[in-house]
XYZ file of C-alpha atoms in Angstrom:
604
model
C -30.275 17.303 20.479
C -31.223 13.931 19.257
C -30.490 10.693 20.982
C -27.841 11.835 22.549
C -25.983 13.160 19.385
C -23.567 16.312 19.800
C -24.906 19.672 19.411
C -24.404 20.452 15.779
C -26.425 22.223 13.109
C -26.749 19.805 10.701
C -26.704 22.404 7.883
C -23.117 23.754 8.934
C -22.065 20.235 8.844
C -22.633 19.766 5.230
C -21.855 23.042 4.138
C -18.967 23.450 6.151
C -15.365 22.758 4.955
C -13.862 19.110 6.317
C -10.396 18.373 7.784
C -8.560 15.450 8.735
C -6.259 16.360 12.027
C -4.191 13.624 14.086
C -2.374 14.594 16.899
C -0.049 12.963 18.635
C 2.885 12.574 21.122
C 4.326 10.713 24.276
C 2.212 8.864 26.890
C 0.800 11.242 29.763
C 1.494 14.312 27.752
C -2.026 15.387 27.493
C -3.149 14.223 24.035
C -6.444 12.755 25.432
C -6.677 15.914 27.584
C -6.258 17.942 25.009
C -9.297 16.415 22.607
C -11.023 16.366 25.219
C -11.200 20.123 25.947
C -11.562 20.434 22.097
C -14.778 18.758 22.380
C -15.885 20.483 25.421
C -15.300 24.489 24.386
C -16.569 23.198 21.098
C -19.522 21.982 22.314
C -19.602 18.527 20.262
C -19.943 16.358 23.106
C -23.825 14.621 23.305
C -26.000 16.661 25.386
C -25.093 16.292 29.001
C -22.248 14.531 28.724
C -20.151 16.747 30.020
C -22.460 16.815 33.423
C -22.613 13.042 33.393
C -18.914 12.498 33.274
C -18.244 15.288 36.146
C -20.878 13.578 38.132
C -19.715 9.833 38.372
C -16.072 11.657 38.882
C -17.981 13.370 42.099
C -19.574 9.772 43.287
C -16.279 7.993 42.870
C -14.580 11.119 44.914
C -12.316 11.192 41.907
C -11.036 14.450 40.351
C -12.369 15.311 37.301
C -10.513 15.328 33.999
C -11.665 16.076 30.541
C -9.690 12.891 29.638
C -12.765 10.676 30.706
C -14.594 12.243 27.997
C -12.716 10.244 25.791
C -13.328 6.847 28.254
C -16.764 7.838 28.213
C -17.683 8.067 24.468
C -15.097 4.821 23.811
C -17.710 3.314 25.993
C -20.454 4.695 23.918
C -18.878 3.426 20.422
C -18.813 0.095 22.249
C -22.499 0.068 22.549
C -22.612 1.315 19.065
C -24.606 4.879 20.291
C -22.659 7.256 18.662
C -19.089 7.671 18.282
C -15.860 5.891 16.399
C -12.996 5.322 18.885
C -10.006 6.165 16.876
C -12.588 9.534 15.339
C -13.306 12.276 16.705
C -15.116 15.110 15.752
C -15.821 19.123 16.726
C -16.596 22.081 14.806
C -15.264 25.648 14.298
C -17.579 28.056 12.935
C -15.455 27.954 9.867
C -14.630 24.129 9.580
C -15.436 20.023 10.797
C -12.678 18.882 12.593
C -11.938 15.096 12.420
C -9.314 14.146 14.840
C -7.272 10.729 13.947
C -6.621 10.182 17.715
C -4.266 6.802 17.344
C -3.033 5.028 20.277
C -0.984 2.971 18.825
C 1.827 4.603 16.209
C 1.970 1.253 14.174
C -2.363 2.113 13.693
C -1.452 5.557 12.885
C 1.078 4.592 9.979
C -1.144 2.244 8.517
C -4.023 3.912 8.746
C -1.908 6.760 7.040
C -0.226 4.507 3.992
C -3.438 3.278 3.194
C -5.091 6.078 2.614
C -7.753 4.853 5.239
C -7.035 8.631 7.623
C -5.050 10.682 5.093
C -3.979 13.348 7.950
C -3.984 16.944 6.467
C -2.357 18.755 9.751
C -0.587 18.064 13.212
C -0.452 18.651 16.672
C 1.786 17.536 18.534
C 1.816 17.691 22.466
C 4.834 18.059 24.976
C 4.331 18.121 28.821
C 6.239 21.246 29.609
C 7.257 20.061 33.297
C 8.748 16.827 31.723
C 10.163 17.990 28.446
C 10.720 16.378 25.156
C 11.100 12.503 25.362
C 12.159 10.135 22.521
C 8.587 9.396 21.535
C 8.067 13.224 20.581
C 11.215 13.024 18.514
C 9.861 9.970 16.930
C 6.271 11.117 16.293
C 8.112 14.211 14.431
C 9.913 12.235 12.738
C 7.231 9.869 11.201
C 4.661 13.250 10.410
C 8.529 14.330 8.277
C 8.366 10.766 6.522
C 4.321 10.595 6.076
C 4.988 14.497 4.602
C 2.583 16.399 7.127
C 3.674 19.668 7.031
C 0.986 21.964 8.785
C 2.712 20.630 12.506
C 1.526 22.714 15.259
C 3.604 21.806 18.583
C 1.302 22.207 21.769
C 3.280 22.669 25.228
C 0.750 21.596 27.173
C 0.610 21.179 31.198
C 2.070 25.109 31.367
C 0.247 25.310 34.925
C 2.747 23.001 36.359
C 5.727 25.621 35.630
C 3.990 28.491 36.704
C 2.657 29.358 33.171
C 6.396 30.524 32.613
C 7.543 31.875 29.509
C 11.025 30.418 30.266
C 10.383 26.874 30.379
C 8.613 26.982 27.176
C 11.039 28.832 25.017
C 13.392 25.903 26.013
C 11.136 23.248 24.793
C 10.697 25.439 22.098
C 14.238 26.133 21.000
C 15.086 22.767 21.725
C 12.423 21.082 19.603
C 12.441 23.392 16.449
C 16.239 22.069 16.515
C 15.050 18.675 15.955
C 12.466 19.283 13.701
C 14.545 21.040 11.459
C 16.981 18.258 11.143
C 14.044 16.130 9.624
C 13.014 18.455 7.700
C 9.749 19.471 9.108
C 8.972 23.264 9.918
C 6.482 23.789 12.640
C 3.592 26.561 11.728
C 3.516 27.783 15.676
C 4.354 26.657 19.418
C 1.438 27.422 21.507
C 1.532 27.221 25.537
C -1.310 25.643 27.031
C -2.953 23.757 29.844
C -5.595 21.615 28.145
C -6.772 20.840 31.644
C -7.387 24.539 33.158
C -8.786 25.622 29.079
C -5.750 28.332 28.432
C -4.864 29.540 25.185
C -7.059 26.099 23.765
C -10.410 27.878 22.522
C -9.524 31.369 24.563
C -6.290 33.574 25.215
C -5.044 32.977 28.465
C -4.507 36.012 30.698
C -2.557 33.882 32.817
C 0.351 33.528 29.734
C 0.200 38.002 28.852
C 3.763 37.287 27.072
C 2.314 34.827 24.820
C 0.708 36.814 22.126
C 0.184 34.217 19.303
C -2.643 32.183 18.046
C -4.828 30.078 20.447
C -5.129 26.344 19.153
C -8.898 26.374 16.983
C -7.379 29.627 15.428
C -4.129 27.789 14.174
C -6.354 25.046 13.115
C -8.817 27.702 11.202
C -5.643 29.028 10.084
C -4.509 25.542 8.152
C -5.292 25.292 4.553
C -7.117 21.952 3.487
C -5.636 20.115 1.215
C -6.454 20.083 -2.178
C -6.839 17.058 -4.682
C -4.038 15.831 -6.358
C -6.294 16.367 -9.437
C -2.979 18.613 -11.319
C -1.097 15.063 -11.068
C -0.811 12.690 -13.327
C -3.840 9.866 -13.476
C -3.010 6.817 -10.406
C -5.224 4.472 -9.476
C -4.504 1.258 -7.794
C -6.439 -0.921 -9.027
C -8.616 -2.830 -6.576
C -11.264 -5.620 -8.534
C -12.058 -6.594 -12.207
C -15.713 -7.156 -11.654
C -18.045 -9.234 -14.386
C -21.609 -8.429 -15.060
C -23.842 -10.823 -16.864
C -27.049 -10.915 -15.463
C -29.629 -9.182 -17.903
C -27.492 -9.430 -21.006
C -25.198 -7.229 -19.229
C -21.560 -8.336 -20.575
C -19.862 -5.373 -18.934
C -16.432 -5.955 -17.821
C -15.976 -3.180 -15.079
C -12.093 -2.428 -13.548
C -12.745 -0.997 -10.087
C -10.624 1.230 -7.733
C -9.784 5.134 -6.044
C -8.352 7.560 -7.976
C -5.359 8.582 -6.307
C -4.059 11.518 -8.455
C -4.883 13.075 -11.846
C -8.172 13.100 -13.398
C -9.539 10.889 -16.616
C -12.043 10.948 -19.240
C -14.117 8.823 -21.470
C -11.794 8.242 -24.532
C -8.554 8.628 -23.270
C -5.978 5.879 -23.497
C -4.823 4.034 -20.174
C -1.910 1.751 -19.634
C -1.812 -0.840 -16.875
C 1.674 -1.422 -15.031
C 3.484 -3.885 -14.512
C 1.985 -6.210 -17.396
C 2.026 -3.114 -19.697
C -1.551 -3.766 -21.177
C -3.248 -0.798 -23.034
C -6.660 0.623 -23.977
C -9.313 3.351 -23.776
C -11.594 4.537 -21.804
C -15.021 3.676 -22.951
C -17.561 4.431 -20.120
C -16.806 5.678 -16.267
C -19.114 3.848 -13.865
C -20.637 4.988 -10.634
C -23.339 3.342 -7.952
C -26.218 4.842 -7.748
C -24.989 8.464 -9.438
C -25.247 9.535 -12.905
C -22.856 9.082 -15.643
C -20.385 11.203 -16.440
C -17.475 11.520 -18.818
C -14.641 12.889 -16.620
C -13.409 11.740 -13.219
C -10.578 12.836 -10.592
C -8.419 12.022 -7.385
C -10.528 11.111 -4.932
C -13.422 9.046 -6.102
C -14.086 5.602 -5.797
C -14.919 4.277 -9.558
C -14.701 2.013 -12.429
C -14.295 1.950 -15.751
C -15.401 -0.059 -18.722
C -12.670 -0.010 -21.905
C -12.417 -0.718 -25.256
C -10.362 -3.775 -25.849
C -10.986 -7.017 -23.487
C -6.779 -7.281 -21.805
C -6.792 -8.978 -19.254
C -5.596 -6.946 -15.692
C -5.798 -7.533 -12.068
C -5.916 -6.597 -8.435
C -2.308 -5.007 -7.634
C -1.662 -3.185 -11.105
C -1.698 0.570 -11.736
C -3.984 2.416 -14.311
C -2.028 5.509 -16.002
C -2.868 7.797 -18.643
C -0.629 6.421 -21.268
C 0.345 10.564 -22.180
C 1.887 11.422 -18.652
C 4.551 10.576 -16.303
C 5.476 6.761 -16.588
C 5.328 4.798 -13.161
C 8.448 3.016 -11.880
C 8.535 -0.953 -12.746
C 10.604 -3.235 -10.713
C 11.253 -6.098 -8.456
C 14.213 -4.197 -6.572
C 13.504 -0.431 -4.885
C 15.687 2.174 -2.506
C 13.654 3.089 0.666
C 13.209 4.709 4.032
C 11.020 2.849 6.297
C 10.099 3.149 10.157
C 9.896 -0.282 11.442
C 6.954 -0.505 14.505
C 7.527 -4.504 14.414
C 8.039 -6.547 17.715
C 10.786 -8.392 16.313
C 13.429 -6.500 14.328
C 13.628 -6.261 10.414
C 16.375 -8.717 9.509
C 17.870 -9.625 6.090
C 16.877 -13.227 4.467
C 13.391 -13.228 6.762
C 10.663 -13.571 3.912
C 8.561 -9.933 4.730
C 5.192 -9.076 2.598
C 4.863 -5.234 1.373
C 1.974 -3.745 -0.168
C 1.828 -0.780 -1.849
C -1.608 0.654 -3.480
C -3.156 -2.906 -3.825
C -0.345 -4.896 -4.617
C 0.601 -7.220 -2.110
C 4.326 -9.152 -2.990
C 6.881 -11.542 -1.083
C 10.047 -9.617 -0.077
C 13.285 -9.675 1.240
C 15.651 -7.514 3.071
C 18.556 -7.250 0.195
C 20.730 -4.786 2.122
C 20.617 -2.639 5.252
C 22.330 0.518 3.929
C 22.127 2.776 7.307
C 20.205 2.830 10.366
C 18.942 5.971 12.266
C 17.432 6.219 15.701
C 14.602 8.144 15.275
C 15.027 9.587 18.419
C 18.661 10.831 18.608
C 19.052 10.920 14.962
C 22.348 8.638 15.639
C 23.061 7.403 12.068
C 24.360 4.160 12.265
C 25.897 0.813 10.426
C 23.457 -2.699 11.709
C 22.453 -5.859 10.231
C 19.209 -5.370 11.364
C 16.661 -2.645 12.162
C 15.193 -2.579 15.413
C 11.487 -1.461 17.106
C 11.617 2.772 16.547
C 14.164 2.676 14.151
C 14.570 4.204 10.761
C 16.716 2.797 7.984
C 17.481 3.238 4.551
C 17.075 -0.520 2.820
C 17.454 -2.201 -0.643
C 14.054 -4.418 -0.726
C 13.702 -7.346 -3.252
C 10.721 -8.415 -4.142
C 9.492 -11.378 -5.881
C 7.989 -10.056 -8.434
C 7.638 -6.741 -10.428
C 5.311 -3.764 -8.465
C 4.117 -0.530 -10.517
C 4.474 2.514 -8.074
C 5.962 6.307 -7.809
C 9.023 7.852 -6.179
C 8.066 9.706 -3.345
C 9.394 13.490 -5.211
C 7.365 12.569 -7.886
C 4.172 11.299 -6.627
C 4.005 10.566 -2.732
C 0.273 8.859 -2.555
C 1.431 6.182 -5.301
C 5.352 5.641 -3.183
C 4.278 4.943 0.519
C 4.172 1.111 1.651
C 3.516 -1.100 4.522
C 5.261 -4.298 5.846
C 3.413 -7.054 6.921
C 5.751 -9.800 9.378
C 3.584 -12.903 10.351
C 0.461 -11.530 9.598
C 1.019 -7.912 11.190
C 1.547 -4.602 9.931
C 5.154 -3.694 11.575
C 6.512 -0.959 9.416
C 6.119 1.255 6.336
C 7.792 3.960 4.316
C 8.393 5.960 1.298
C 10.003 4.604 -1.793
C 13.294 6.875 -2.709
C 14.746 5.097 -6.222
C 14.139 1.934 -8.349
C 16.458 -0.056 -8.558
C 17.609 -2.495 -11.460
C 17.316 -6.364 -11.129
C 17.765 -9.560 -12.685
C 14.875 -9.455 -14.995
C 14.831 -6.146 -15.457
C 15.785 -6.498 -19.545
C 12.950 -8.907 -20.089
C 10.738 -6.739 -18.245
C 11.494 -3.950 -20.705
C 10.542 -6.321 -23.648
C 7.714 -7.588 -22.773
C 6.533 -4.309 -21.670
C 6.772 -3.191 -25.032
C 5.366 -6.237 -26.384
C 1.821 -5.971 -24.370
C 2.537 -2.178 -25.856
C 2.207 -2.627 -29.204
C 0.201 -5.860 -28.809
C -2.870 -5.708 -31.094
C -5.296 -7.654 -29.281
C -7.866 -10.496 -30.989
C -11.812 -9.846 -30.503
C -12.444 -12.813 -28.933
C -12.063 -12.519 -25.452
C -10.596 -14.960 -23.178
C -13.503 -15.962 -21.292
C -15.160 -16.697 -24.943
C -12.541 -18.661 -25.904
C -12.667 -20.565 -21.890
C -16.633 -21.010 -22.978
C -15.623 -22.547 -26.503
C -13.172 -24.765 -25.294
C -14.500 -25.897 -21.900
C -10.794 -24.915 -20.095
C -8.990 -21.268 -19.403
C -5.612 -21.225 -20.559
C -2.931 -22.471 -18.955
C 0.573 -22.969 -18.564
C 1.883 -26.615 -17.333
C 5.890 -26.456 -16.980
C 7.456 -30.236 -16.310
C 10.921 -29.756 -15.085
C 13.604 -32.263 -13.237
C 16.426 -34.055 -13.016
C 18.401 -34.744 -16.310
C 17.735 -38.370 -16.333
C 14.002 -37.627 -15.048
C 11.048 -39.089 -17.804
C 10.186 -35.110 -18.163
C 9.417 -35.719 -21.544
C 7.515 -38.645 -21.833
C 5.216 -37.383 -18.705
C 4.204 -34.385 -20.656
C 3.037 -36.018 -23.544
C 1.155 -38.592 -22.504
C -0.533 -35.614 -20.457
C -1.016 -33.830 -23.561
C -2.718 -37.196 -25.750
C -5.064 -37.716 -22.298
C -5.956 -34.366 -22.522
C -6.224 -34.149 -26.280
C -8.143 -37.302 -26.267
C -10.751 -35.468 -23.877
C -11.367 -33.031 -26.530
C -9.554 -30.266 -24.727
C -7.262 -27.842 -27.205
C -3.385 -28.387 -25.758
C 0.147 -28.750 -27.774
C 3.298 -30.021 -26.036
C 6.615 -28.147 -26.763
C 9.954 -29.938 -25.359
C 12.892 -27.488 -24.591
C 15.023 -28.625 -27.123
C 12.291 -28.240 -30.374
C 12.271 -24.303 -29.559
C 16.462 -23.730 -29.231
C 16.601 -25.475 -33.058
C 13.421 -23.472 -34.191
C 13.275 -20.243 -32.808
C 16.307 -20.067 -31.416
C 17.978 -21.134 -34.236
C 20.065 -18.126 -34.658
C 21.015 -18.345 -30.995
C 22.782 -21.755 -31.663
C 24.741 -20.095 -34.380
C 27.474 -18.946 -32.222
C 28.656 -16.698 -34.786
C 25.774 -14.135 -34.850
C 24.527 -14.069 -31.219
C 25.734 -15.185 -27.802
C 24.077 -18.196 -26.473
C 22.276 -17.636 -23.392
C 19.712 -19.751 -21.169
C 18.197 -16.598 -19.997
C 17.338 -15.609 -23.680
C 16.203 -19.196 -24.338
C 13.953 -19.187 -21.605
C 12.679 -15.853 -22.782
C 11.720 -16.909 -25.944
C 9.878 -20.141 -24.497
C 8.060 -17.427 -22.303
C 6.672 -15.675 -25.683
C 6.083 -18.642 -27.104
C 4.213 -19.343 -24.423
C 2.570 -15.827 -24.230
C 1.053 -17.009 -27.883
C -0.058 -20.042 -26.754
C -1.913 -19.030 -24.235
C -3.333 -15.861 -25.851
C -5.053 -18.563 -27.790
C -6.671 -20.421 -24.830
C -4.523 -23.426 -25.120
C -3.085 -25.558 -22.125
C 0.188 -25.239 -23.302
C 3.022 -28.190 -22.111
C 6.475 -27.429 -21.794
C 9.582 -29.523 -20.146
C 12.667 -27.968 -19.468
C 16.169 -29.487 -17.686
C 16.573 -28.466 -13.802
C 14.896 -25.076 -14.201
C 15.776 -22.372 -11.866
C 14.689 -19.609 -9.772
C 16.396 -17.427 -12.020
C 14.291 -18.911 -14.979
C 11.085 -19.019 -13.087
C 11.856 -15.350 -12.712
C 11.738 -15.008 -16.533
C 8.831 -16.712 -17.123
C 6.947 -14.821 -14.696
C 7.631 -11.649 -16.504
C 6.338 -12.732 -19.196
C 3.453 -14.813 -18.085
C 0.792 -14.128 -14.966
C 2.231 -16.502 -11.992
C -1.821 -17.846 -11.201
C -1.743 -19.018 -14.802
C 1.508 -21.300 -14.034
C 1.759 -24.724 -12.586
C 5.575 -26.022 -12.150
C 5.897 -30.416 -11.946
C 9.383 -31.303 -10.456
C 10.196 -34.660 -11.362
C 12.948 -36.604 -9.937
C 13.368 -37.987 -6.058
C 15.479 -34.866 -4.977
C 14.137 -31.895 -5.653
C 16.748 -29.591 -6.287
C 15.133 -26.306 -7.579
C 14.058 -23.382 -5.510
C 11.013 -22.801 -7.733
C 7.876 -22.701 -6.107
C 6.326 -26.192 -7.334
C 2.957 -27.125 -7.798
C 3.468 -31.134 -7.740
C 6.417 -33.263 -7.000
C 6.600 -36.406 -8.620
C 9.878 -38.301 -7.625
C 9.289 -41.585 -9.271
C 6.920 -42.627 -12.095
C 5.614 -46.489 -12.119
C 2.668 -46.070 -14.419
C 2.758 -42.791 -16.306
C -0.933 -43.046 -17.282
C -1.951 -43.382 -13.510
C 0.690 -40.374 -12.886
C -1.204 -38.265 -16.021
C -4.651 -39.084 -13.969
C -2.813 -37.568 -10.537
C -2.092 -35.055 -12.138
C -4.952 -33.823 -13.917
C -6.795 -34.235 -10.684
C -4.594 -31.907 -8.604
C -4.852 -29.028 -11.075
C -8.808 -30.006 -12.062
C -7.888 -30.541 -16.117
């Protein structure tokens, strides 16, 4: 016993097996009772802790409960001794036990999606004097969504029905009904009273009918999950980070392996951009190398060809199961939020380390997650579960939750607050879905230049960019962007202005020959995008004005070419677009002055 530390051999701890447990269920059903007495007949409370807590209980004339041990070590974290509030931990002599005790069920689902307490098994407590309440429906209804299925359902308080069998073969009966309709199968019911110790780390002779397992064997009895390692290779990925110090050029792409496992050679794809290469070293701090790596790990990896990728995409073995691409998905989420989920409300959703604008499309059905009471709303309310279409506003690489349920679960963030989350059931077509296809190809087959782009940034003295000039028909569109281009030219920097109208009699040529193919802006636009894509590829700032461009347009654009690299100009006094734009010019007196503003605002 060391500074106050709990009672553990520090050899078990390391050789011993470690699992994640969080239990829940309704306020002033015993769940702090209950980890309490864990800790106690465990003995992994500090040294005299126990004593200390029973004796203010005595000074105060207050009864004492083992729920104060909880008080008692949050009060410890506070002072930053020894224990983390939403962590607990005790020992078995066959495992470490680290209960996920969260207060709040909106904690508990995010802590969950993001992989931050990835709960292996369940408990869940009912007070068998008050019986189930909506909040124990609910809690087994999120551990059904979140795909917990160890659930062990503790009926705890059995001393206030006179540790009768009847009372809890109702709650029993009852609940295994429920359960069953979402789909989750309890391993065991156990009768208990945390707060007299029976059937928690003994068998209670006051409960002789009950014959089952006591609650540390059921939790012995759970099997620990094993790494997705058999799946194929996910990881999220989190940073892109650049080394230079030293001569050190290396380009390092950082993240946690989700699924699967990877080795030096083997060739990767990034979705959504599509970008491919192999793996040429797999980088570690402060451990040595090695040429394989699996689910689990936090890592990076050097690779072969320079592409350019970023925070939000997913790595994938470019010989397995395909991830699903899209800006439109099918999926059940819980909403937590204090205001309801409505359609048309701009939302944000992250999934893995993506983080994208959406919007409710359609509320399909709505389910209280209490009653089960399926039902038709325009929106979804606090506790309930619904079956959506989300759009987002731009394309997100992730899984379906039958094929890979780490890479499908999600969050969504309203004003700055986590207030739901859920599992992704289908992808769903949308408008840009046939461009998407294209240029996913396209970064496919792409055979990449050896000169990076930061070289090229270095050479030139400017990254690459894309500068779209777009307005009303009358608006000096074109003589703004090349007077911008001459400025810029005359500064020495490398840039080429394109008007809309050069590309439809150049390369689309064959699209203004009615004959042969259909005319259609979309496809125009999409062939300015790879244009474009060229262009920048190249390092150039790259000037292009369009008519009145669109959302729709923008959309096209943006499949094609990284959003940070764009900057949109609307000129003309009303600004009738619903583009996200950069600068709005609505009258031009002195176009040179107007080039100057401009290059200021974007630093060119």
């Amino acid at each position: 016993m060391e500074n106050g530390e709990p009672i553990f051999n520090r050899r078990d701890l390391i050789n011993k097996q470690d699992m994640n447990i969080v239990i829940v269920g309704h306020v002033d059903h015993g769940k702090s009772t209950v980890i309490g007495r864990l800790l106690a007949d465990t003995n992994s409370l500090p040294e005299g802790k126990l004593e200390q807590v029973k004796e203010i209980c005595r000074r105060n004339s207050k009864p004492f409960e083992y729920a104060f041990l909880l008080d008692a070590l949050k009060d410890e974290q506070a002072q930053g001794i020894t224990i983390d509030t939403a962590r607990c931990f005790f020992q078995t002599e066959k495992r470490n036990y680290i209960i996920i005790d969260a207060p709040g069920h909106i904690e508990f689902l995010k802590n969950m999606i993001t992989g931050a307490a990835r709960a292996e098994a369940a408990l869940l407590v009912i007070d068998a004097s008050e019986g189930i309440q909506e909040n124990s429906r609910r809690h087994g209804f999120m551990l059904s969504m979140l795909g917990i299925k160890q659930v062990c359902v503790l009926v705890n308080k059995m001393d206030l029905v006179g540790y009768g069998e009847k009372p809890f073969r109702r709650i029993e009966r009852q609940y295994r009904r429920f359960l069953k309709k979402v789909d989750v199968e309890p391993v065991c019911f156990i009768p208990i009273s945390a707060r007299e110790g029976d059937n928690v780390a003994n068998h209670s002779d006051k409960m002789s009918w009950y014959k089952g397992m006591n609650v540390l064997e059921v939790l012995d009895s759970f099997k620990s999950e094993e790494l997705p390692e058999d799946k194929p290779f996910r990881m999220p990925v989190q940073d892109v980070y650049k080394f230079t110090r030293g001569g050190d050029n290396r380009r390092i792409i950082a993240g946690t392996i989700e699924t699967g496992k990877i080795s030096v050679g083997d060739e990767v794809i990034f979705y959504p951009s599509g970008k491919r290469t192999r793996i040429k070293s797999i980088e570690g701090f402060n451990r040595p190398p090695v040429t394989e790596i699996g689910a689990g790990w936090a890592t990076g990896f050097t690779v072969t060809e320079q592409i350019y990728v970023k925070r939000g995409e997913l790595m994938c073995k470019a010989d397995e199961l395909k991830p699903k691409v899209t800006g439109r998905m099918l999926v059940n989420l819980f909403w937590l939020g204090k205001n309801p989920l409505v359609k048309g409300k701009d939302y944000y959703l992250k999934l893995g380390t993506a983080k994208v604008s959406m919007r409710v499309e359609e509320i399909r059905n709505v389910i209280d997650a209490s009653s089960l009471v399926s039902k038709k709303k325009e929106q979804v309310d606090r506790n309930e579960v619904a079956e959506c279409i989300l759009s987002l506003d731009r394309h997100i690489a992730f899984d379906l939750t039958a094929d890979i349920a780490n890479t499908s679960r999600f969050v969504i963030v309203d004003e700055y607050e986590i207030s739901g989350g859920g599992i992704v059931i289908s992808d769903l077509e949308d408008q840009t879905s046939w461009v998407r296809d294209k240029v996913l190809m396209r970064n496919y087959k792409w055979i990449g230049s050896e000169i990076s782009a930061e070289t090229r940034a270095l050479k030139y003295g400017h990254g690459a960019a894309l500068i779209l000039i777009t307005g009303e028909k009358q608006s000096p569109r074109k003589e703004l962007g090349r007077a911008l281009e001459k400025q810029l030219f005359d500064d020495g920097k490398l840039v080429y202005y394109l008007g809309m109208g050069s590309v439809m009699y150049g390369v689309d040529a064959d699209l203004m020959d009615h004959e042969l193919i259909v005319p259609s802006r979309q496809e125009h636009i999409r062939r300015l995008t790879e244009v474009a894509h060229i262009m920048l590829d190249a390092g150039m700032i790259f000037i292009i004005s369009a008519r009145e461009l669109t959302a729709e347009d923008y959309n096209v654009i943006c499949t094609g070419i990284p959003h940070e690299k764009i900057t949109v100009i609307w000129v003309g006094e009303e600004k009738t677009t619903d583009i996200p734009v950069t600068i709005h010019i609505s009258s031009i007196e002195n176009i040179d002055e107007c080039v100057r503003m401009i290059r200021k605002r974007i630093n060119l």
